[in-house]
mmCIF file of C-alpha atoms in Angstrom:
data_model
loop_
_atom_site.group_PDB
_atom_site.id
_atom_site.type_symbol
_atom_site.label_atom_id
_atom_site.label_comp_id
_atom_site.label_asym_id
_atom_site.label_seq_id
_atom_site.Cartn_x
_atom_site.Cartn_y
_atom_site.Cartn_z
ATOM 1 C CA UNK A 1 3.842 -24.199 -73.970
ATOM 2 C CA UNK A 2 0.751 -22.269 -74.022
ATOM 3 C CA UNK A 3 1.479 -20.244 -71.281
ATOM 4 C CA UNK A 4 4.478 -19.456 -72.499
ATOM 5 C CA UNK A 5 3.181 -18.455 -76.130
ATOM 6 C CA UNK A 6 0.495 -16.099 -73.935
ATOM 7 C CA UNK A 7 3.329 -14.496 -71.830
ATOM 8 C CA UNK A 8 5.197 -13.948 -75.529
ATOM 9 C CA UNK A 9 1.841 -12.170 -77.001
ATOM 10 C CA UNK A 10 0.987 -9.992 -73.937
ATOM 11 C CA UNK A 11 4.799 -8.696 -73.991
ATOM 12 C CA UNK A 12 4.627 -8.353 -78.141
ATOM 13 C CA UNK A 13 1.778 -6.361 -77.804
ATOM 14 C CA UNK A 14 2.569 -4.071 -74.565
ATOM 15 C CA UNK A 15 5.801 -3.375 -76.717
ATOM 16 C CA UNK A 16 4.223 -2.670 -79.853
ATOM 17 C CA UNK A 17 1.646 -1.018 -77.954
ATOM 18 C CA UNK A 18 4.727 1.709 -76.737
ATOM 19 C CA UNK A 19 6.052 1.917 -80.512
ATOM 20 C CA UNK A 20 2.708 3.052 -82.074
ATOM 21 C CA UNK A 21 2.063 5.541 -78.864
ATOM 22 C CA UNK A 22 5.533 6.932 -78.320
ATOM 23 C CA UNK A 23 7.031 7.355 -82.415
ATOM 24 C CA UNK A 24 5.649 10.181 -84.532
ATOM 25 C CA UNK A 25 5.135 10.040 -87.950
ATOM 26 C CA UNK A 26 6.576 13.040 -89.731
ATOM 27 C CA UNK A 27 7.341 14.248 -93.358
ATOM 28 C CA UNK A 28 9.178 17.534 -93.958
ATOM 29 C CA UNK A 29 9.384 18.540 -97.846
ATOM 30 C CA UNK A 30 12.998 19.243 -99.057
ATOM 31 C CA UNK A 31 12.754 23.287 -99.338
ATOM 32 C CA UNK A 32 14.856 25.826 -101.792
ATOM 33 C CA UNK A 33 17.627 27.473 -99.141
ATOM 34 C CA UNK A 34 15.929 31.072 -100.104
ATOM 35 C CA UNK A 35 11.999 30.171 -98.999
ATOM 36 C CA UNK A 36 11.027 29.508 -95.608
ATOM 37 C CA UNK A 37 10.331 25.907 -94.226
ATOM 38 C CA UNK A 38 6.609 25.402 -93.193
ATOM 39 C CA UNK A 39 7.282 24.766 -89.829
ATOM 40 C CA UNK A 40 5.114 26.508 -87.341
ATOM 41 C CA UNK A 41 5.665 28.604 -83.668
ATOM 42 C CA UNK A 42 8.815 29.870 -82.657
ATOM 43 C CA UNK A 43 11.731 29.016 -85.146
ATOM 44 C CA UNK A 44 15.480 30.158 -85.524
ATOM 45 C CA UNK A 45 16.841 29.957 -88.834
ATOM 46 C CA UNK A 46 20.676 28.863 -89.257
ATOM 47 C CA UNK A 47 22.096 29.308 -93.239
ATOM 48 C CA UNK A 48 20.872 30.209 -96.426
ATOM 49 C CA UNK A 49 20.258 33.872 -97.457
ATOM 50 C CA UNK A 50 17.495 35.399 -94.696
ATOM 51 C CA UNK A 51 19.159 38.247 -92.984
ATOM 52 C CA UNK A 52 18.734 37.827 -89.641
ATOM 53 C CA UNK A 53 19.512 34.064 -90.516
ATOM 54 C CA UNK A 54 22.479 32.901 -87.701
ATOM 55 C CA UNK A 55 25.460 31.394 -89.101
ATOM 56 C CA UNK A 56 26.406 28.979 -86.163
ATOM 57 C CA UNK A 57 24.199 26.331 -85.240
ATOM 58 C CA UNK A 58 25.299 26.850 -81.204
ATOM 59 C CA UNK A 59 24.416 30.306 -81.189
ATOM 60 C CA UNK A 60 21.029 29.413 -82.482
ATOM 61 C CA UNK A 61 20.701 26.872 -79.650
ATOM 62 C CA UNK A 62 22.030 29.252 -76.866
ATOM 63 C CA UNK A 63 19.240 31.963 -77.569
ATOM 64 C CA UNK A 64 16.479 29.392 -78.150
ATOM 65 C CA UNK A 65 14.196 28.589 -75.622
ATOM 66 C CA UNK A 66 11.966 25.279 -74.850
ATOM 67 C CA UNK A 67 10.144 24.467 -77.050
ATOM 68 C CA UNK A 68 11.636 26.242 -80.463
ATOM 69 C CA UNK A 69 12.291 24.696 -83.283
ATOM 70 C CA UNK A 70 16.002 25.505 -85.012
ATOM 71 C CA UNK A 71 15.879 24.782 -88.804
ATOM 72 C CA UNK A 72 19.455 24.679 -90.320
ATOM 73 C CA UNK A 73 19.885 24.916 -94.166
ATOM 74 C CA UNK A 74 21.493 22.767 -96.169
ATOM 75 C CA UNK A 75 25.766 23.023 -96.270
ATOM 76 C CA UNK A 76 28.289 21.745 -94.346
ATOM 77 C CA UNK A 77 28.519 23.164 -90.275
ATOM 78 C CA UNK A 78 31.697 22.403 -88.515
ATOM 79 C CA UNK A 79 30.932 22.316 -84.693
ATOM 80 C CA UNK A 80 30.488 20.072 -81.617
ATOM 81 C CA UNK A 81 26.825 20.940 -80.086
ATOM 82 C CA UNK A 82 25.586 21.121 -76.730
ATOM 83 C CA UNK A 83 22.037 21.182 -76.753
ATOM 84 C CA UNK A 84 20.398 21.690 -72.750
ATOM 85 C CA UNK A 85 17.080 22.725 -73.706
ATOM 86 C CA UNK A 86 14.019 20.864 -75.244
ATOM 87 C CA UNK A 87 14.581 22.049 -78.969
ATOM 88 C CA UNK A 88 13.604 20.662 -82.115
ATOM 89 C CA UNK A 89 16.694 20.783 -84.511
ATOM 90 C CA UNK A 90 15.629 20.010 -87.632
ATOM 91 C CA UNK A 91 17.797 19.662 -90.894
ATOM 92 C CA UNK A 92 16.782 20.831 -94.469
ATOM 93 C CA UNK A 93 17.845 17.819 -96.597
ATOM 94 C CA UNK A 94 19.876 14.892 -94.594
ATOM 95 C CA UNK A 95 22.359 14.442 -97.419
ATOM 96 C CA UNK A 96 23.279 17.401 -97.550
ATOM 97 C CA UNK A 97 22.787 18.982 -94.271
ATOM 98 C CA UNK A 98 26.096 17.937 -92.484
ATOM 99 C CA UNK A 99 27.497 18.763 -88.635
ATOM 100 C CA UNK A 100 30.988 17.937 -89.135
ATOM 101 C CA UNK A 101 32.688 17.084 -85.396
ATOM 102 C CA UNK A 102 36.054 17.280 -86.442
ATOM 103 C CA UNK A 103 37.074 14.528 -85.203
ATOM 104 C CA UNK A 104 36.788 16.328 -81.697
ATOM 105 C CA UNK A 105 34.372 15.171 -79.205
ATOM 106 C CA UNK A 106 30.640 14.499 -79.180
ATOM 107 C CA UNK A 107 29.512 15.829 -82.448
ATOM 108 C CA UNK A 108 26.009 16.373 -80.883
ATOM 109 C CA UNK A 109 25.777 16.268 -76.786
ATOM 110 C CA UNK A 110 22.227 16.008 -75.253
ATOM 111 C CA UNK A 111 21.274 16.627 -71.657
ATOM 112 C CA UNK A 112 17.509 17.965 -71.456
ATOM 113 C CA UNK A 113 14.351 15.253 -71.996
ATOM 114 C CA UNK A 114 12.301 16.462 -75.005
ATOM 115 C CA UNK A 115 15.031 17.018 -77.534
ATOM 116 C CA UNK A 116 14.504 15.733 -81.149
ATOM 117 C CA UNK A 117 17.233 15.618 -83.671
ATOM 118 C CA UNK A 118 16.034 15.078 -87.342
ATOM 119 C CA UNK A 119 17.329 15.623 -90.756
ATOM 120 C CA UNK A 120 21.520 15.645 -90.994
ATOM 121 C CA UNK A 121 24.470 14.245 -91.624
ATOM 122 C CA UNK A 122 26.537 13.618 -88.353
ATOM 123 C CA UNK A 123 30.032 12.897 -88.922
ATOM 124 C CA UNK A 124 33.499 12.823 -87.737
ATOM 125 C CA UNK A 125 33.081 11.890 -83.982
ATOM 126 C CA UNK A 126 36.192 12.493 -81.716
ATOM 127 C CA UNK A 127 38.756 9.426 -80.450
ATOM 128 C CA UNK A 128 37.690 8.113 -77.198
ATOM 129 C CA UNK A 129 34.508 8.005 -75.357
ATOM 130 C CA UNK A 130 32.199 10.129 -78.268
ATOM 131 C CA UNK A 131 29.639 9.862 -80.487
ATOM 132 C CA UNK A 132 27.560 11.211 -83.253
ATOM 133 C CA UNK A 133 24.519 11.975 -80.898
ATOM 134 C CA UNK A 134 25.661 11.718 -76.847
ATOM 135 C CA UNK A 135 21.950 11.481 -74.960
ATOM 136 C CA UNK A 136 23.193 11.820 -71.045
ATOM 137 C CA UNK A 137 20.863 10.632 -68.816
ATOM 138 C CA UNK A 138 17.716 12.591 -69.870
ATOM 139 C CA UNK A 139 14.392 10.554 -71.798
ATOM 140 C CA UNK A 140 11.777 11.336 -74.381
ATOM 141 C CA UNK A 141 14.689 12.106 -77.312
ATOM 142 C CA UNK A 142 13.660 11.896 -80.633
ATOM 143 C CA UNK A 143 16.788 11.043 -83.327
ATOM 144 C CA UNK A 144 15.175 10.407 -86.669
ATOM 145 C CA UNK A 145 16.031 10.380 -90.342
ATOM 146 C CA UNK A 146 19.636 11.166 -90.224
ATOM 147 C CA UNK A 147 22.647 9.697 -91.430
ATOM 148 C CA UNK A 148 25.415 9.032 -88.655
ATOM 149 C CA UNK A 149 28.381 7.742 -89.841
ATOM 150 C CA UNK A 150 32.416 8.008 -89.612
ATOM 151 C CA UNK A 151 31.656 8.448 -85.901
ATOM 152 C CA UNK A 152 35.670 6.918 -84.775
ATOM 153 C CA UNK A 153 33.745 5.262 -81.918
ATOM 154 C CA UNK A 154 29.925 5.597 -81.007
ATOM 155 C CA UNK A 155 27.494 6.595 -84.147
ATOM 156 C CA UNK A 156 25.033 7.483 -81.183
ATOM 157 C CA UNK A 157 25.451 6.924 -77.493
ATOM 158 C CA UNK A 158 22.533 6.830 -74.749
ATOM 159 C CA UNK A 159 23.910 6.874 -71.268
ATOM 160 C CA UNK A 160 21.800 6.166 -68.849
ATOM 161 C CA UNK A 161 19.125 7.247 -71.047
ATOM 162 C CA UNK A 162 15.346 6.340 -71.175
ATOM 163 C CA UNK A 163 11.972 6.236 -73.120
ATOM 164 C CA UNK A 164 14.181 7.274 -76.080
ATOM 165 C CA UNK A 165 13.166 6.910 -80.159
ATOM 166 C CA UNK A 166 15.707 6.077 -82.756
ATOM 167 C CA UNK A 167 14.015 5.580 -85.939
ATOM 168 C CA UNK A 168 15.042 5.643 -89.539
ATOM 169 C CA UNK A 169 18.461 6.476 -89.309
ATOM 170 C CA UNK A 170 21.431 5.319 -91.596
ATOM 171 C CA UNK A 171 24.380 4.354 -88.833
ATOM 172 C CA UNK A 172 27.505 3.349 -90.628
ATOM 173 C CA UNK A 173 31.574 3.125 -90.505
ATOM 174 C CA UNK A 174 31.832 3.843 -86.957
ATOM 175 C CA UNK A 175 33.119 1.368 -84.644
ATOM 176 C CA UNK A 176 29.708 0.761 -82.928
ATOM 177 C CA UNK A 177 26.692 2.401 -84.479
ATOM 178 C CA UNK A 178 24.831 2.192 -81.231
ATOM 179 C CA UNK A 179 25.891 1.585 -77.977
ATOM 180 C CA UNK A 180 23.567 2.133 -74.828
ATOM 181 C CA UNK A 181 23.403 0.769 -70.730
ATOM 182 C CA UNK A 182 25.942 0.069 -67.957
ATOM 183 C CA UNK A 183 27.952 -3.317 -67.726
ATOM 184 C CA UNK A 184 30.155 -4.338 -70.182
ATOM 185 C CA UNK A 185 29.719 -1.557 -72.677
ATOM 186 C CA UNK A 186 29.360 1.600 -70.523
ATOM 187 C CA UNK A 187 31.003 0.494 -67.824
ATOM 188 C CA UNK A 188 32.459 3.194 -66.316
ATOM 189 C CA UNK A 189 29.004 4.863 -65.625
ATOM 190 C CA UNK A 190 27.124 2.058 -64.790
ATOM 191 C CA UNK A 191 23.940 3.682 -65.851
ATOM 192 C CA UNK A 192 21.377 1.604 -67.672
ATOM 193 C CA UNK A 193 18.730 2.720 -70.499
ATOM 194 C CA UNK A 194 15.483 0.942 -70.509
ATOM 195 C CA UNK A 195 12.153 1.576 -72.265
ATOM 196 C CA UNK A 196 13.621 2.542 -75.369
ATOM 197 C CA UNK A 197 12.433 2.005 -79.309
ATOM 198 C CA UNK A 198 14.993 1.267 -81.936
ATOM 199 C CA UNK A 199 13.035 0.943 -85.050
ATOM 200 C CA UNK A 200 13.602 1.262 -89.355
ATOM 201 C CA UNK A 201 16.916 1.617 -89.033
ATOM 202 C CA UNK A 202 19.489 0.665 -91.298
ATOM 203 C CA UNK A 203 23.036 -0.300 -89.102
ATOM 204 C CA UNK A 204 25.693 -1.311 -91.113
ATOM 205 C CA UNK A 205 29.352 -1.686 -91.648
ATOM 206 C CA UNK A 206 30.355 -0.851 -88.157
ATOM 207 C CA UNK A 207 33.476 -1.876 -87.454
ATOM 208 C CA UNK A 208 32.740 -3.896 -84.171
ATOM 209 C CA UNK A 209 28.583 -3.914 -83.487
ATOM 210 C CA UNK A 210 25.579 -2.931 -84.921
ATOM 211 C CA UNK A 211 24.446 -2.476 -81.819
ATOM 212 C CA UNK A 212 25.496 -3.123 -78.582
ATOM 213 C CA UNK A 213 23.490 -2.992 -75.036
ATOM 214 C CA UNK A 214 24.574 -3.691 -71.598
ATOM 215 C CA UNK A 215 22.819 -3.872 -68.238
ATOM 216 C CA UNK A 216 19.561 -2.424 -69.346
ATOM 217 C CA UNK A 217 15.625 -3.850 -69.994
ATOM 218 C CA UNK A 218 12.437 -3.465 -71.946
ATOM 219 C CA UNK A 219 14.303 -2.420 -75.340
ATOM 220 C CA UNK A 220 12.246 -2.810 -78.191
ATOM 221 C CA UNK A 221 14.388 -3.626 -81.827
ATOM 222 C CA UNK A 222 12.046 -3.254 -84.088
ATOM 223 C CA UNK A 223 12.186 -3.645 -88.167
ATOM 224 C CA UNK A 224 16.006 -2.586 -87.900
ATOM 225 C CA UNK A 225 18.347 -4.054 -90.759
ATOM 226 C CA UNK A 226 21.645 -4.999 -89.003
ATOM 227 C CA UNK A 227 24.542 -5.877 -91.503
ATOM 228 C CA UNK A 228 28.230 -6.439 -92.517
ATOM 229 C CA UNK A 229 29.595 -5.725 -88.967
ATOM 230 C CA UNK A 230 30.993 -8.236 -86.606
ATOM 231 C CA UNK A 231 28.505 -8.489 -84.390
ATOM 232 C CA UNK A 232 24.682 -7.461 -85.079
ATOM 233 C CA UNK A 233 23.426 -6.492 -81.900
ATOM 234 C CA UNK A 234 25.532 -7.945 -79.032
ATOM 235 C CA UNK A 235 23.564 -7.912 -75.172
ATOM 236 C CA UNK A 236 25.386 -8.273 -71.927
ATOM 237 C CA UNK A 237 23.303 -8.632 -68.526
ATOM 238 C CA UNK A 238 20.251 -7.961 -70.418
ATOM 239 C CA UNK A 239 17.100 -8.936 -69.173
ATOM 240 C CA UNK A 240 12.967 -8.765 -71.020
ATOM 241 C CA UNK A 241 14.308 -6.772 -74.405
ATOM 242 C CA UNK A 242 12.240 -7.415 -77.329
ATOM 243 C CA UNK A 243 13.854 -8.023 -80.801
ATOM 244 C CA UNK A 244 11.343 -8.378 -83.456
ATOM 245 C CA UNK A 245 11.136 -8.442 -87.308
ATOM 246 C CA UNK A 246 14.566 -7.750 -87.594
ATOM 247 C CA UNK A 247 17.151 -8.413 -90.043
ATOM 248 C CA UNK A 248 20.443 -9.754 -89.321
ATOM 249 C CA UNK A 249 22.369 -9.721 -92.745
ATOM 250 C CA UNK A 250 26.200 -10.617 -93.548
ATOM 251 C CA UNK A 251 27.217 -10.560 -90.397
ATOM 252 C CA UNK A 252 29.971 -12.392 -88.544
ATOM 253 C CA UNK A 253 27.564 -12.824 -86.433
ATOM 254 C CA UNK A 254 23.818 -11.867 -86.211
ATOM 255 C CA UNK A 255 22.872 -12.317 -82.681
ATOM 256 C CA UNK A 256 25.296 -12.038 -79.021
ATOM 257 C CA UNK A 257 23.266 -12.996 -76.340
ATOM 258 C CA UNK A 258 26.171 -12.924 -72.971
ATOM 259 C CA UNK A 259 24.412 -13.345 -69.600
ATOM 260 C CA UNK A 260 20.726 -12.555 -70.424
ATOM 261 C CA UNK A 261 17.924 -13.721 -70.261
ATOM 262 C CA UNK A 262 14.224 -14.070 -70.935
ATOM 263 C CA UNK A 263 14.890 -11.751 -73.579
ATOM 264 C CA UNK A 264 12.049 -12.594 -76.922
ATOM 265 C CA UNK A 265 13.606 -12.942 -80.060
ATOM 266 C CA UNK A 266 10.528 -13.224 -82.771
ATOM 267 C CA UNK A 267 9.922 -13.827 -86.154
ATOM 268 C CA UNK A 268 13.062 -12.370 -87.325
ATOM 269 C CA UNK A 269 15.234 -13.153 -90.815
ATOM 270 C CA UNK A 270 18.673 -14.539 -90.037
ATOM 271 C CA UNK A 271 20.721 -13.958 -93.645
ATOM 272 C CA UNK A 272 24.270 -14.834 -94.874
ATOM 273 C CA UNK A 273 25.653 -14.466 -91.722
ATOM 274 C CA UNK A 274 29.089 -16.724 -90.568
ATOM 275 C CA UNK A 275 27.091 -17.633 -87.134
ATOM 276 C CA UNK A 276 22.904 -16.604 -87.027
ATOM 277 C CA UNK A 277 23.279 -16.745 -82.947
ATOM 278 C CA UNK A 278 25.233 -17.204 -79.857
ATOM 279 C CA UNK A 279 24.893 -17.536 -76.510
ATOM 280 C CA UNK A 280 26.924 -17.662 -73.036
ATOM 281 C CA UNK A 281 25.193 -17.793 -69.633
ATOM 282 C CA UNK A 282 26.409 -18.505 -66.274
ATOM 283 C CA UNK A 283 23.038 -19.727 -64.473
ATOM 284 C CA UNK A 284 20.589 -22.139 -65.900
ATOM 285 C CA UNK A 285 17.554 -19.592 -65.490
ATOM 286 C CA UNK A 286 19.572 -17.047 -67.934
ATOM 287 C CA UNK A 287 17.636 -18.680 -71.075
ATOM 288 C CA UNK A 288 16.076 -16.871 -73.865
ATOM 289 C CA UNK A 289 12.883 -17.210 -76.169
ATOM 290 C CA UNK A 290 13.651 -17.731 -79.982
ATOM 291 C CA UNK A 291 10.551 -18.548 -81.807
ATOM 292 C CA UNK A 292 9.246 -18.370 -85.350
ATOM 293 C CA UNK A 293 12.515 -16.836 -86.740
ATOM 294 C CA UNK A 294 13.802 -17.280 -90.030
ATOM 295 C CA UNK A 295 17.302 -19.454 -89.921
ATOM 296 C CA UNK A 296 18.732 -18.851 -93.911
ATOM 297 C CA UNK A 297 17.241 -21.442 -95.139
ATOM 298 C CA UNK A 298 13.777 -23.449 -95.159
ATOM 299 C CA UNK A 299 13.278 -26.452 -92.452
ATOM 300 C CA UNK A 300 10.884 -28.695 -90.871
ATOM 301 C CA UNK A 301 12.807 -29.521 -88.186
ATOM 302 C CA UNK A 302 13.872 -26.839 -85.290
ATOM 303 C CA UNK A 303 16.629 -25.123 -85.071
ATOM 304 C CA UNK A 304 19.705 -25.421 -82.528
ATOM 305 C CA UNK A 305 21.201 -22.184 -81.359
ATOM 306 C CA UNK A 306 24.983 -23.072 -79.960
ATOM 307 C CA UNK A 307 25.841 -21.359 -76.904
ATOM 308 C CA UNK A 308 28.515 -21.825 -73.819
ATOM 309 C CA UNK A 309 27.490 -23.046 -70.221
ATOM 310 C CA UNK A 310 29.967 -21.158 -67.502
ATOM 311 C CA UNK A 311 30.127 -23.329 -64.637
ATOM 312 C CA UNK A 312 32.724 -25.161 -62.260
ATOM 313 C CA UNK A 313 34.961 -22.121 -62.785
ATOM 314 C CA UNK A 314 35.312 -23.268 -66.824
ATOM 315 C CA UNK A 315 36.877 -19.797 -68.522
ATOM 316 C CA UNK A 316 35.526 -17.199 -70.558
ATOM 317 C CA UNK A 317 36.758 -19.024 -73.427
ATOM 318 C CA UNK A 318 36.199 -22.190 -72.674
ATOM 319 C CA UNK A 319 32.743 -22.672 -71.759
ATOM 320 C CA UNK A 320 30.336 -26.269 -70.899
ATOM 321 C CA UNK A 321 28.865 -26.625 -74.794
ATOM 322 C CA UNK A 322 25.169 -26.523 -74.601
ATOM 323 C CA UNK A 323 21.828 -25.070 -76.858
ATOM 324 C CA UNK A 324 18.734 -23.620 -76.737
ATOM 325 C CA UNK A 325 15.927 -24.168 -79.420
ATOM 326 C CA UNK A 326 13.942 -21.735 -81.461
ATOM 327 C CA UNK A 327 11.152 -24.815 -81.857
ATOM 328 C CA UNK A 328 8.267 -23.566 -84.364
ATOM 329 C CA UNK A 329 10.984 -21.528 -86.974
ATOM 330 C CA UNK A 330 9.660 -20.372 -90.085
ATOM 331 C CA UNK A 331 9.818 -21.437 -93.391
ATOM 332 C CA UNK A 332 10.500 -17.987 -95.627
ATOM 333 C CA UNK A 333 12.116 -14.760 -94.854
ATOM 334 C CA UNK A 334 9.399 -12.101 -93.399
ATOM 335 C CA UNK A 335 8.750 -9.355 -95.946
ATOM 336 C CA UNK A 336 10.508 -6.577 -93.868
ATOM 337 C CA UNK A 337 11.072 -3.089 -94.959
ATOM 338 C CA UNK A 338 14.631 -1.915 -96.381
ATOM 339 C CA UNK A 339 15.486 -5.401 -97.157
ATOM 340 C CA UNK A 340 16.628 -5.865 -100.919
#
């Protein structure tokens, strides 16, 4: 048990270690559409009343080079973006600085490392295979303090996609508000995304899943509120992911675990949900840790997690019953930001 508790601390803080290294901390003050944003180096302007101010967000991003910065002004911008170079593209106010898809494809594609998308309102994904951010096999993306939602499948996509940072977005009323890796979810690619932070986001009312990861490794979920959809965060063929200080809120159910394992599920708060946790493996070794979470209400005792056995060719739906046991759970919810 103690070796086990050191191999869960020297993960924790390798991960944690990543998160405070890799995210930024940024602040941009919402500005008057008539005075310039106090952004510094080589900027584009898109909107609001300067007159050599573009109009198009695209044609802003097709004479940009690496390394500009593309401020767009608040209003309402009805186009499907393909961004190939390592921009910044940075929204006035994220309420009211919308990019509109129409309901036609990706409404934001990325395929260069180094882009970061901050401050809008992405909306109206296309039918099929899109998203409200598309990141295409490229790493090092920033998406951070938007708003992503009425997406009509992915809120944000990352295909085969690494070393990523999604923090402190709103994703809501798509049908997944993430979706990321190869098996199972993405399975026509079979890429996988690894090494990526997911943190102070607030995922909810998504149709199917909060979010949903397949095939991929050394994920860290991080302080991420995950309600009213189906399914919180659903894994398939997972393997080392870290989910801490989460919450899981209202949910049909919180937590999918389907043929992963040693994945670390700590000292999160398990709230309201129909089912806190489920699990389905098809090999003994594919077991998971769950320690010190919270479990909706206070005990002494620990708690059983219900999950399904495959063996002796038993069916997808009709799995061997068996458990696994978060054994020191904790008595109180965790005081986690964005909870009410």
């Amino acid at each position: 048990m103690k070796i086990m508790k050191r191999g869960i601390i020297c993960i924790l803080v390798c991960m944690l270690m990543i998160l405070t290294t890799v995210v930024p901390v940024s602040a941009h003050a919402v500005l008057k559409t008539t005075a310039r944003p106090l952004i510094t180096g080589n900027i584009l302007y898109v909107g609001g009343s300067g007159s050599n101010n573009y109009t198009k967000i695209q044609d802003a991003i097709d004479d940009a080079n690496s390394g500009y910065t593309i401020f767009v002004y608040r209003g309402t911008y009805f186009e499907n973006l393909m961004i190939s170079k390592s921009i910044t593209l940075q929204g006035e106010n994220k309420e009211i600085t919308i990019i509109d898809g129409q309901e036609q494809g990706n409404v934001i594609f990325i395929s260069k490392d180094h882009v970061t998308v901050r401050g809008f309102t992405l909306q109206r994904g296309g039918w099929g295979h899109y998203a409200g951010v598309w990141i295409d096999n490229v790493n090092f993306n920033k998406i951070e303090g938007n708003v992503i939602l009425d997406n009509h499948f992915w809120g944000i996509c990352l295909n085969g996609s690494s070393f990523n940072t999604i923090k402190s977005n709103t994703i809501s009323l798509n049908n997944l508000g993430i979706e990321a890796g190869g098996l199972g979810f993405n399975g026509y690619t079979g890429r996988t995304s690894n090494y990526n932070i997911f943190t102070n986001n607030v995922i909810s009312s998504n149709e199917y899943i909060g979010i949903g990861f397949g095939s991929s490794k050394r994920n860290l979920f991080y302080q991420n509120i995950l309600s009213n959809s189906s399914i919180g965060i659903s894994f398939w063929h997972n393997i080392n992911n870290v989910i801490y200080k989460n919450v899981f809120i209202d949910n049909d159910v919180g937590l999918e675990l389907q043929f992963s394992r040693q994945n670390i599920i700590l000292s999160n708060n398990f709230l309201d949900n129909q089912q806190d946790a489920y699990f389905l493996m098809e090999h003994l070794i594919q077991r998971n840790i769950f320690l010190r979470n919270y479990w909706n209400a206070s005990s002494q005792l620990p708690f059983v997690i219900h999950g399904g056995f495959l063996a002796l060719n038993r069916s997808f739906n009709n799995p061997f019953k068996c458990i696994q046991i978060d054994w020191l759970p904790t008595q109180k919810p965790y005081d986690i930001p964005g909870m009410e």
